[in-house]
Amino acid sequence: MAYDFDEIIDRRNTESEKWCNLLNIYGRNDIIPMWVADMDFKSPPEVIDVLEDRVKHGVFGYPMLKDEYIEPFIKWVFKKHTWKIDKNWVIMNSCVVDSLKTAVLTFSRPGDSIVIQPPVYRPFFNLVTSNGRTLLTNPLKIENGRYKIDFNDLEKKLSEKRTKLLLFCSPHNPVGRVWEENELRMLGELCLKYDVLILSDEIHSDIIYNNKHLPIASLSKELQDSTLSFYAPSKTFNLAGLRTSFVVIPNERIRTEYETVLSSISSMSINIFGLLAASAAYQYGEKWLDELIDYLKGNIDYVIEFFKHKLPKVTINPPEGTFLLWLDFRRYGSESFVKNILINEAHVGLEEGSIFGQEGQGFFRMNIGCPRKILVKACDNIYNAFKSLI
């Protein structure tokens, strides 16, 4: 490998939310943090070089957004996901959650309903309820160990009179599903039938294992015109702290409405370092990403085999995408009981499934985006804490 993903980088005292906020989150500092979705790897060296050069310049005034910062993203999406994006469709913003919030404020009104599919990324709930919208859930169902969309229930929720939006997670966080074309088409057809806009969060779309990510907007002209797609380099290249994202809105009328609201609540200014990092990552980061995915596959295989042989009461279905594992601890008892053991005996910080909706109760999300040595230590700690309960 050209890149050293085994290097252990001390992130303490670096303003890292993942590593420096353990006392507030878990009540103790001696925790191996495997919760929030950022990785413990250095970003691609080409990105670091560009940022170092800009720092040496020494002047950090207001940046000017030019096409040259958008074009690498467009080329990347076409190469990776075979969707040809027009540069005029793209709006840059600080982060995907802020961009989703803008869409919620633009295309719904207080009292309108928005559908989400739990267990799902925690901020989806708050995006709906904190803005006075009505939350409708279309829970995913488990069939033969694999999460599926309940299309009968989805149609019921979409057909309700005040349903305006579907918040769609593709690939899905936390369960790791990469949706297949037939699933995307069925979902899209229902949204078109009931005139519901799709807000497609595709932030994890570059970390895919044995299949292919399809942007739902790429499947037809009709879906392209009724979908807002949200991307960022943050998960792909470990750049979350630079807060740079892209919103793709092909429909001109919808895009104009979105930009009007965005300009009323935001300066629409992007951090100069975020611009440069995103551009460099999309131009030069492909080889780094290929090696990262291979390394993550090794981490996933290690954890699955470890639990299969050491703690078989914990079940894990291999993720199709993301660097997140969804561990089913329900056979060990209540979520609070398991969480207490993880924190106070194993000293490992996972995220309890209930924060992703009641459907996640008893599951835990594990971020495996870390050097193998850290992962091995965490697994050993969990085994030693739970082995007497076998």
Short mmCIF file of N, CA and C in Angstrom, two decimals, residues 68-202:
data_model
loop_
_atom_site.label_atom_id
_atom_site.label_comp_id
_atom_site.label_asym_id
_atom_site.label_seq_id
_atom_site.Cartn_x
_atom_site.Cartn_y
_atom_site.Cartn_z
N GLU A 68 -13.92 26.39 -11.21
CA GLU A 68 -12.83 25.44 -11.05
C GLU A 68 -12.94 24.66 -9.75
N TYR A 69 -13.73 25.15 -8.78
CA TYR A 69 -13.93 24.41 -7.54
C TYR A 69 -15.07 23.41 -7.66
N ILE A 70 -15.97 23.62 -8.61
CA ILE A 70 -17.12 22.75 -8.79
C ILE A 70 -16.82 21.65 -9.80
N GLU A 71 -16.02 21.95 -10.80
CA GLU A 71 -15.78 21.00 -11.89
C GLU A 71 -15.17 19.67 -11.42
N PRO A 72 -14.21 19.66 -10.46
CA PRO A 72 -13.70 18.36 -10.00
C PRO A 72 -14.79 17.48 -9.38
N PHE A 73 -15.71 18.10 -8.65
CA PHE A 73 -16.83 17.34 -8.08
C PHE A 73 -17.70 16.74 -9.17
N ILE A 74 -18.00 17.52 -10.21
CA ILE A 74 -18.83 17.04 -11.31
C ILE A 74 -18.16 15.87 -12.03
N LYS A 75 -16.88 16.00 -12.29
CA LYS A 75 -16.14 14.91 -12.95
C LYS A 75 -16.10 13.66 -12.07
N TRP A 76 -15.96 13.86 -10.78
CA TRP A 76 -15.91 12.74 -9.84
C TRP A 76 -17.23 11.95 -9.86
N VAL A 77 -18.35 12.67 -9.77
CA VAL A 77 -19.65 12.00 -9.75
C VAL A 77 -19.90 11.25 -11.05
N PHE A 78 -19.48 11.83 -12.16
CA PHE A 78 -19.66 11.14 -13.43
C PHE A 78 -18.82 9.87 -13.50
N LYS A 79 -17.57 9.97 -13.05
CA LYS A 79 -16.68 8.80 -13.12
C LYS A 79 -17.12 7.70 -12.16
N LYS A 80 -17.51 8.09 -10.95
CA LYS A 80 -17.85 7.11 -9.92
C LYS A 80 -19.28 6.60 -10.03
N HIS A 81 -20.19 7.47 -10.44
CA HIS A 81 -21.61 7.11 -10.36
C HIS A 81 -22.36 7.30 -11.68
N THR A 82 -21.61 7.62 -12.76
CA THR A 82 -22.14 7.76 -14.13
C THR A 82 -23.35 8.68 -14.22
N TRP A 83 -23.33 9.74 -13.44
CA TRP A 83 -24.37 10.76 -13.53
C TRP A 83 -23.73 12.04 -14.03
N LYS A 84 -24.21 12.53 -15.16
CA LYS A 84 -23.67 13.73 -15.77
C LYS A 84 -24.39 14.95 -15.22
N ILE A 85 -23.67 15.75 -14.44
CA ILE A 85 -24.24 16.91 -13.78
C ILE A 85 -23.82 18.18 -14.51
N ASP A 86 -24.75 19.06 -14.74
CA ASP A 86 -24.47 20.38 -15.30
C ASP A 86 -23.99 21.29 -14.16
N LYS A 87 -22.97 22.09 -14.42
CA LYS A 87 -22.42 22.93 -13.36
C LYS A 87 -23.45 23.92 -12.81
N ASN A 88 -24.44 24.28 -13.65
CA ASN A 88 -25.46 25.22 -13.20
C ASN A 88 -26.42 24.62 -12.18
N TRP A 89 -26.40 23.29 -12.06
CA TRP A 89 -27.26 22.62 -11.09
C TRP A 89 -26.70 22.65 -9.67
N VAL A 90 -25.42 23.02 -9.53
CA VAL A 90 -24.70 22.80 -8.27
C VAL A 90 -24.66 24.07 -7.43
N ILE A 91 -25.00 23.90 -6.16
CA ILE A 91 -24.89 24.97 -5.17
C ILE A 91 -23.96 24.47 -4.07
N MET A 92 -23.01 25.29 -3.66
CA MET A 92 -22.13 24.92 -2.55
C MET A 92 -22.64 25.52 -1.26
N ASN A 93 -22.49 24.75 -0.18
CA ASN A 93 -22.92 25.21 1.14
C ASN A 93 -21.98 24.62 2.18
N SER A 94 -22.18 24.99 3.42
CA SER A 94 -21.24 24.60 4.47
C SER A 94 -21.26 23.10 4.74
N CYS A 95 -22.43 22.50 4.93
CA CYS A 95 -22.49 21.07 5.25
C CYS A 95 -23.83 20.50 4.82
N VAL A 96 -23.91 19.19 4.74
CA VAL A 96 -25.11 18.55 4.25
C VAL A 96 -26.31 18.80 5.17
N VAL A 97 -26.11 18.73 6.48
CA VAL A 97 -27.24 18.95 7.39
C VAL A 97 -27.82 20.35 7.23
N ASP A 98 -26.96 21.36 7.12
CA ASP A 98 -27.45 22.73 6.89
C ASP A 98 -28.18 22.83 5.56
N SER A 99 -27.68 22.13 4.55
CA SER A 99 -28.31 22.16 3.24
C SER A 99 -29.67 21.48 3.27
N LEU A 100 -29.77 20.38 4.00
CA LEU A 100 -31.06 19.70 4.16
C LEU A 100 -32.05 20.59 4.90
N LYS A 101 -31.57 21.29 5.91
CA LYS A 101 -32.45 22.19 6.67
C LYS A 101 -33.01 23.27 5.75
N THR A 102 -32.16 23.81 4.89
CA THR A 102 -32.63 24.82 3.95
C THR A 102 -33.74 24.25 3.06
N ALA A 103 -33.58 23.01 2.62
CA ALA A 103 -34.60 22.38 1.78
C ALA A 103 -35.91 22.20 2.55
N VAL A 104 -35.81 21.79 3.81
CA VAL A 104 -37.01 21.63 4.64
C VAL A 104 -37.74 22.96 4.76
N LEU A 105 -37.01 24.04 5.01
CA LEU A 105 -37.62 25.36 5.16
C LEU A 105 -38.19 25.88 3.84
N THR A 106 -37.58 25.48 2.74
CA THR A 106 -38.01 25.98 1.43
C THR A 106 -39.26 25.27 0.92
N PHE A 107 -39.32 23.97 1.08
CA PHE A 107 -40.34 23.17 0.39
C PHE A 107 -41.39 22.56 1.29
N SER A 108 -41.46 23.05 2.53
CA SER A 108 -42.55 22.64 3.41
C SER A 108 -42.90 23.80 4.32
N ARG A 109 -44.04 23.68 4.96
CA ARG A 109 -44.52 24.70 5.88
C ARG A 109 -44.82 24.05 7.23
N PRO A 110 -44.85 24.84 8.32
CA PRO A 110 -45.19 24.25 9.61
C PRO A 110 -46.49 23.46 9.52
N GLY A 111 -46.46 22.24 10.07
CA GLY A 111 -47.62 21.36 10.00
C GLY A 111 -47.58 20.37 8.86
N ASP A 112 -46.77 20.64 7.84
CA ASP A 112 -46.60 19.68 6.76
C ASP A 112 -45.86 18.45 7.27
N SER A 113 -46.03 17.34 6.57
CA SER A 113 -45.41 16.09 6.98
C SER A 113 -44.18 15.77 6.14
N ILE A 114 -43.19 15.18 6.80
CA ILE A 114 -41.97 14.73 6.14
C ILE A 114 -41.71 13.30 6.58
N VAL A 115 -41.38 12.44 5.61
CA VAL A 115 -41.18 11.02 5.86
C VAL A 115 -39.69 10.73 6.02
N ILE A 116 -39.36 9.94 7.04
CA ILE A 116 -38.01 9.41 7.20
C ILE A 116 -38.11 7.89 7.38
N GLN A 117 -36.96 7.20 7.26
CA GLN A 117 -36.96 5.73 7.27
C GLN A 117 -36.01 5.20 8.34
N PRO A 118 -36.48 5.16 9.59
CA PRO A 118 -35.63 4.69 10.68
C PRO A 118 -35.46 3.17 10.68
N PRO A 119 -34.36 2.70 11.33
CA PRO A 119 -33.37 3.49 12.06
C PRO A 119 -32.52 4.29 11.09
N VAL A 120 -32.36 5.58 11.36
CA VAL A 120 -31.72 6.45 10.38
C VAL A 120 -30.92 7.54 11.09
N TYR A 121 -30.03 8.14 10.34
CA TYR A 121 -29.14 9.22 10.79
C TYR A 121 -29.88 10.18 11.73
N ARG A 122 -29.33 10.34 12.91
CA ARG A 122 -30.01 11.05 13.99
C ARG A 122 -30.54 12.44 13.62
N PRO A 123 -29.77 13.31 12.94
CA PRO A 123 -30.28 14.66 12.64
C PRO A 123 -31.55 14.70 11.80
N PHE A 124 -31.88 13.62 11.10
CA PHE A 124 -33.11 13.62 10.31
C PHE A 124 -34.33 13.93 11.18
N PHE A 125 -34.35 13.38 12.39
CA PHE A 125 -35.49 13.61 13.28
C PHE A 125 -35.60 15.09 13.62
N ASN A 126 -34.48 15.67 14.02
CA ASN A 126 -34.47 17.06 14.44
C ASN A 126 -34.77 18.01 13.30
N LEU A 127 -34.32 17.68 12.10
CA LEU A 127 -34.61 18.53 10.93
C LEU A 127 -36.11 18.71 10.74
N VAL A 128 -36.86 17.69 11.09
CA VAL A 128 -38.31 17.73 10.94
C VAL A 128 -38.96 18.42 12.14
N THR A 129 -38.71 17.90 13.32
CA THR A 129 -39.48 18.35 14.49
C THR A 129 -39.09 19.74 14.96
N SER A 130 -37.81 20.10 14.87
CA SER A 130 -37.39 21.42 15.37
C SER A 130 -37.87 22.55 14.47
N ASN A 131 -38.31 22.21 13.29
CA ASN A 131 -38.82 23.23 12.37
C ASN A 131 -40.34 23.20 12.25
N GLY A 132 -41.00 22.53 13.20
CA GLY A 132 -42.45 22.57 13.27
C GLY A 132 -43.15 21.72 12.22
N ARG A 133 -42.43 20.78 11.63
CA ARG A 133 -43.05 19.87 10.67
C ARG A 133 -43.46 18.58 11.38
N THR A 134 -44.35 17.84 10.76
CA THR A 134 -44.85 16.59 11.33
C THR A 134 -44.00 15.43 10.84
N LEU A 135 -43.52 14.62 11.78
CA LEU A 135 -42.66 13.50 11.45
C LEU A 135 -43.50 12.26 11.15
N LEU A 136 -43.28 11.68 9.97
CA LEU A 136 -43.88 10.41 9.60
C LEU A 136 -42.75 9.40 9.41
N THR A 137 -42.87 8.25 10.04
CA THR A 137 -41.82 7.24 9.91
C THR A 137 -42.27 6.09 9.03
N ASN A 138 -41.36 5.68 8.16
CA ASN A 138 -41.54 4.50 7.32
C ASN A 138 -40.41 3.54 7.71
N PRO A 139 -40.59 2.80 8.84
CA PRO A 139 -39.49 1.98 9.35
C PRO A 139 -39.02 0.94 8.33
N LEU A 140 -37.70 0.79 8.24
CA LEU A 140 -37.14 -0.30 7.45
C LEU A 140 -37.49 -1.62 8.12
N LYS A 141 -37.61 -2.66 7.32
CA LYS A 141 -37.90 -3.98 7.89
C LYS A 141 -36.74 -4.92 7.57
N ILE A 142 -36.52 -5.88 8.44
CA ILE A 142 -35.43 -6.83 8.27
C ILE A 142 -35.99 -8.12 7.68
N GLU A 143 -35.43 -8.51 6.52
CA GLU A 143 -35.81 -9.76 5.88
C GLU A 143 -34.55 -10.57 5.61
N ASN A 144 -34.47 -11.74 6.21
CA ASN A 144 -33.29 -12.61 6.05
C ASN A 144 -32.00 -11.87 6.37
N GLY A 145 -32.06 -11.10 7.44
CA GLY A 145 -30.87 -10.41 7.91
C GLY A 145 -30.50 -9.16 7.12
N ARG A 146 -31.36 -8.71 6.22
CA ARG A 146 -31.06 -7.55 5.37
C ARG A 146 -32.20 -6.55 5.47
N TYR A 147 -31.85 -5.29 5.63
CA TYR A 147 -32.87 -4.26 5.73
C TYR A 147 -33.48 -3.97 4.36
N LYS A 148 -34.81 -3.84 4.36
CA LYS A 148 -35.56 -3.54 3.14
C LYS A 148 -36.52 -2.38 3.41
N ILE A 149 -36.95 -1.74 2.34
CA ILE A 149 -37.96 -0.69 2.44
C ILE A 149 -39.34 -1.33 2.47
N ASP A 150 -40.19 -0.90 3.37
CA ASP A 150 -41.58 -1.35 3.43
C ASP A 150 -42.40 -0.46 2.50
N PHE A 151 -42.56 -0.90 1.26
CA PHE A 151 -43.19 -0.05 0.25
C PHE A 151 -44.68 0.15 0.48
N ASN A 152 -45.35 -0.82 1.05
CA ASN A 152 -46.77 -0.64 1.35
C ASN A 152 -46.97 0.47 2.37
N ASP A 153 -46.16 0.44 3.42
CA ASP A 153 -46.25 1.49 4.43
C ASP A 153 -45.79 2.83 3.87
N LEU A 154 -44.74 2.80 3.02
CA LEU A 154 -44.26 4.04 2.43
C LEU A 154 -45.36 4.72 1.62
N GLU A 155 -46.10 3.95 0.85
CA GLU A 155 -47.17 4.56 0.05
C GLU A 155 -48.23 5.19 0.94
N LYS A 156 -48.55 4.55 2.05
CA LYS A 156 -49.54 5.13 2.97
C LYS A 156 -49.06 6.48 3.48
N LYS A 157 -47.78 6.56 3.82
CA LYS A 157 -47.24 7.81 4.39
C LYS A 157 -47.13 8.90 3.31
N LEU A 158 -46.71 8.52 2.12
CA LEU A 158 -46.58 9.51 1.04
C LEU A 158 -47.93 10.02 0.58
N SER A 159 -48.96 9.20 0.70
CA SER A 159 -50.28 9.58 0.18
C SER A 159 -51.04 10.51 1.12
N GLU A 160 -50.52 10.69 2.35
CA GLU A 160 -51.21 11.60 3.26
C GLU A 160 -51.18 13.02 2.70
N LYS A 161 -52.25 13.73 2.91
CA LYS A 161 -52.50 15.01 2.22
C LYS A 161 -51.37 16.02 2.39
N ARG A 162 -50.78 16.10 3.58
CA ARG A 162 -49.79 17.14 3.84
C ARG A 162 -48.36 16.64 3.78
N THR A 163 -48.14 15.46 3.19
CA THR A 163 -46.77 14.99 3.03
C THR A 163 -46.10 15.70 1.87
N LYS A 164 -44.99 16.35 2.14
CA LYS A 164 -44.31 17.16 1.13
C LYS A 164 -42.94 16.63 0.74
N LEU A 165 -42.25 15.98 1.69
CA LEU A 165 -40.86 15.61 1.46
C LEU A 165 -40.56 14.21 1.97
N LEU A 166 -39.62 13.54 1.31
CA LEU A 166 -39.03 12.31 1.81
C LEU A 166 -37.55 12.58 2.05
N LEU A 167 -37.09 12.42 3.31
CA LEU A 167 -35.66 12.48 3.62
C LEU A 167 -35.10 11.08 3.42
N PHE A 168 -34.28 10.94 2.39
CA PHE A 168 -33.82 9.63 1.95
C PHE A 168 -32.32 9.51 2.19
N CYS A 169 -31.89 8.44 2.85
CA CYS A 169 -30.48 8.22 3.18
C CYS A 169 -29.92 7.15 2.24
N SER A 170 -29.03 7.54 1.33
CA SER A 170 -28.57 6.63 0.28
C SER A 170 -27.10 6.90 -0.05
N PRO A 171 -26.21 5.97 0.36
CA PRO A 171 -26.39 4.74 1.13
C PRO A 171 -26.91 5.05 2.54
N HIS A 172 -27.46 4.01 3.17
CA HIS A 172 -28.16 4.23 4.42
C HIS A 172 -27.24 4.16 5.63
N ASN A 173 -27.36 5.17 6.45
CA ASN A 173 -26.67 5.27 7.74
C ASN A 173 -27.73 5.16 8.83
N PRO A 174 -27.70 4.15 9.70
CA PRO A 174 -26.54 3.35 10.09
C PRO A 174 -26.51 1.92 9.55
N VAL A 175 -27.50 1.47 8.79
CA VAL A 175 -27.58 0.02 8.52
C VAL A 175 -26.70 -0.43 7.36
N GLY A 176 -26.10 0.53 6.61
CA GLY A 176 -25.12 0.17 5.60
C GLY A 176 -25.69 -0.34 4.29
N ARG A 177 -27.00 -0.16 4.05
CA ARG A 177 -27.56 -0.61 2.79
C ARG A 177 -27.17 0.32 1.64
N VAL A 178 -26.81 -0.27 0.50
CA VAL A 178 -26.67 0.45 -0.76
C VAL A 178 -27.87 0.02 -1.60
N TRP A 179 -28.77 0.95 -1.85
CA TRP A 179 -30.05 0.60 -2.47
C TRP A 179 -29.88 0.17 -3.91
N GLU A 180 -30.60 -0.88 -4.30
CA GLU A 180 -30.53 -1.41 -5.65
C GLU A 180 -31.45 -0.62 -6.58
N GLU A 181 -31.20 -0.76 -7.87
CA GLU A 181 -31.94 0.04 -8.85
C GLU A 181 -33.44 -0.19 -8.74
N ASN A 182 -33.88 -1.42 -8.58
CA ASN A 182 -35.32 -1.67 -8.50
C ASN A 182 -35.93 -1.01 -7.26
N GLU A 183 -35.19 -0.99 -6.16
CA GLU A 183 -35.69 -0.33 -4.95
C GLU A 183 -35.79 1.18 -5.17
N LEU A 184 -34.78 1.75 -5.79
CA LEU A 184 -34.78 3.18 -6.05
C LEU A 184 -35.92 3.57 -6.99
N ARG A 185 -36.14 2.76 -8.01
CA ARG A 185 -37.22 3.07 -8.96
C ARG A 185 -38.59 2.96 -8.30
N MET A 186 -38.79 1.95 -7.47
CA MET A 186 -40.08 1.81 -6.78
C MET A 186 -40.32 3.00 -5.85
N LEU A 187 -39.29 3.38 -5.11
CA LEU A 187 -39.42 4.53 -4.21
C LEU A 187 -39.68 5.80 -5.02
N GLY A 188 -38.93 5.98 -6.10
CA GLY A 188 -39.10 7.17 -6.92
C GLY A 188 -40.48 7.27 -7.55
N GLU A 189 -40.99 6.15 -8.02
CA GLU A 189 -42.32 6.15 -8.64
C GLU A 189 -43.40 6.55 -7.65
N LEU A 190 -43.27 6.10 -6.40
CA LEU A 190 -44.25 6.48 -5.39
C LEU A 190 -44.17 7.98 -5.08
N CYS A 191 -42.96 8.51 -5.00
CA CYS A 191 -42.80 9.94 -4.73
C CYS A 191 -43.37 10.77 -5.88
N LEU A 192 -43.15 10.33 -7.11
CA LEU A 192 -43.72 11.03 -8.26
C LEU A 192 -45.24 10.95 -8.24
N LYS A 193 -45.76 9.79 -7.91
CA LYS A 193 -47.22 9.58 -7.89
C LYS A 193 -47.90 10.55 -6.92
N TYR A 194 -47.27 10.80 -5.79
CA TYR A 194 -47.90 11.64 -4.76
C TYR A 194 -47.27 13.03 -4.66
N ASP A 195 -46.46 13.38 -5.66
CA ASP A 195 -45.87 14.72 -5.76
C ASP A 195 -45.09 15.08 -4.49
N VAL A 196 -44.24 14.15 -4.08
CA VAL A 196 -43.39 14.35 -2.90
C VAL A 196 -41.94 14.52 -3.36
N LEU A 197 -41.32 15.62 -2.96
CA LEU A 197 -39.93 15.86 -3.31
C LEU A 197 -39.01 14.91 -2.54
N ILE A 198 -37.95 14.46 -3.19
CA ILE A 198 -36.97 13.59 -2.55
C ILE A 198 -35.74 14.42 -2.18
N LEU A 199 -35.37 14.39 -0.91
CA LEU A 199 -34.11 14.99 -0.46
C LEU A 199 -33.16 13.82 -0.21
N SER A 200 -32.24 13.58 -1.13
CA SER A 200 -31.40 12.39 -1.10
C SER A 200 -30.02 12.70 -0.55
N ASP A 201 -29.78 12.27 0.69
CA ASP A 201 -28.49 12.46 1.35
C ASP A 201 -27.56 11.35 0.87
N GLU A 202 -26.58 11.70 0.01
CA GLU A 202 -25.69 10.71 -0.60
C GLU A 202 -24.24 10.92 -0.15
#
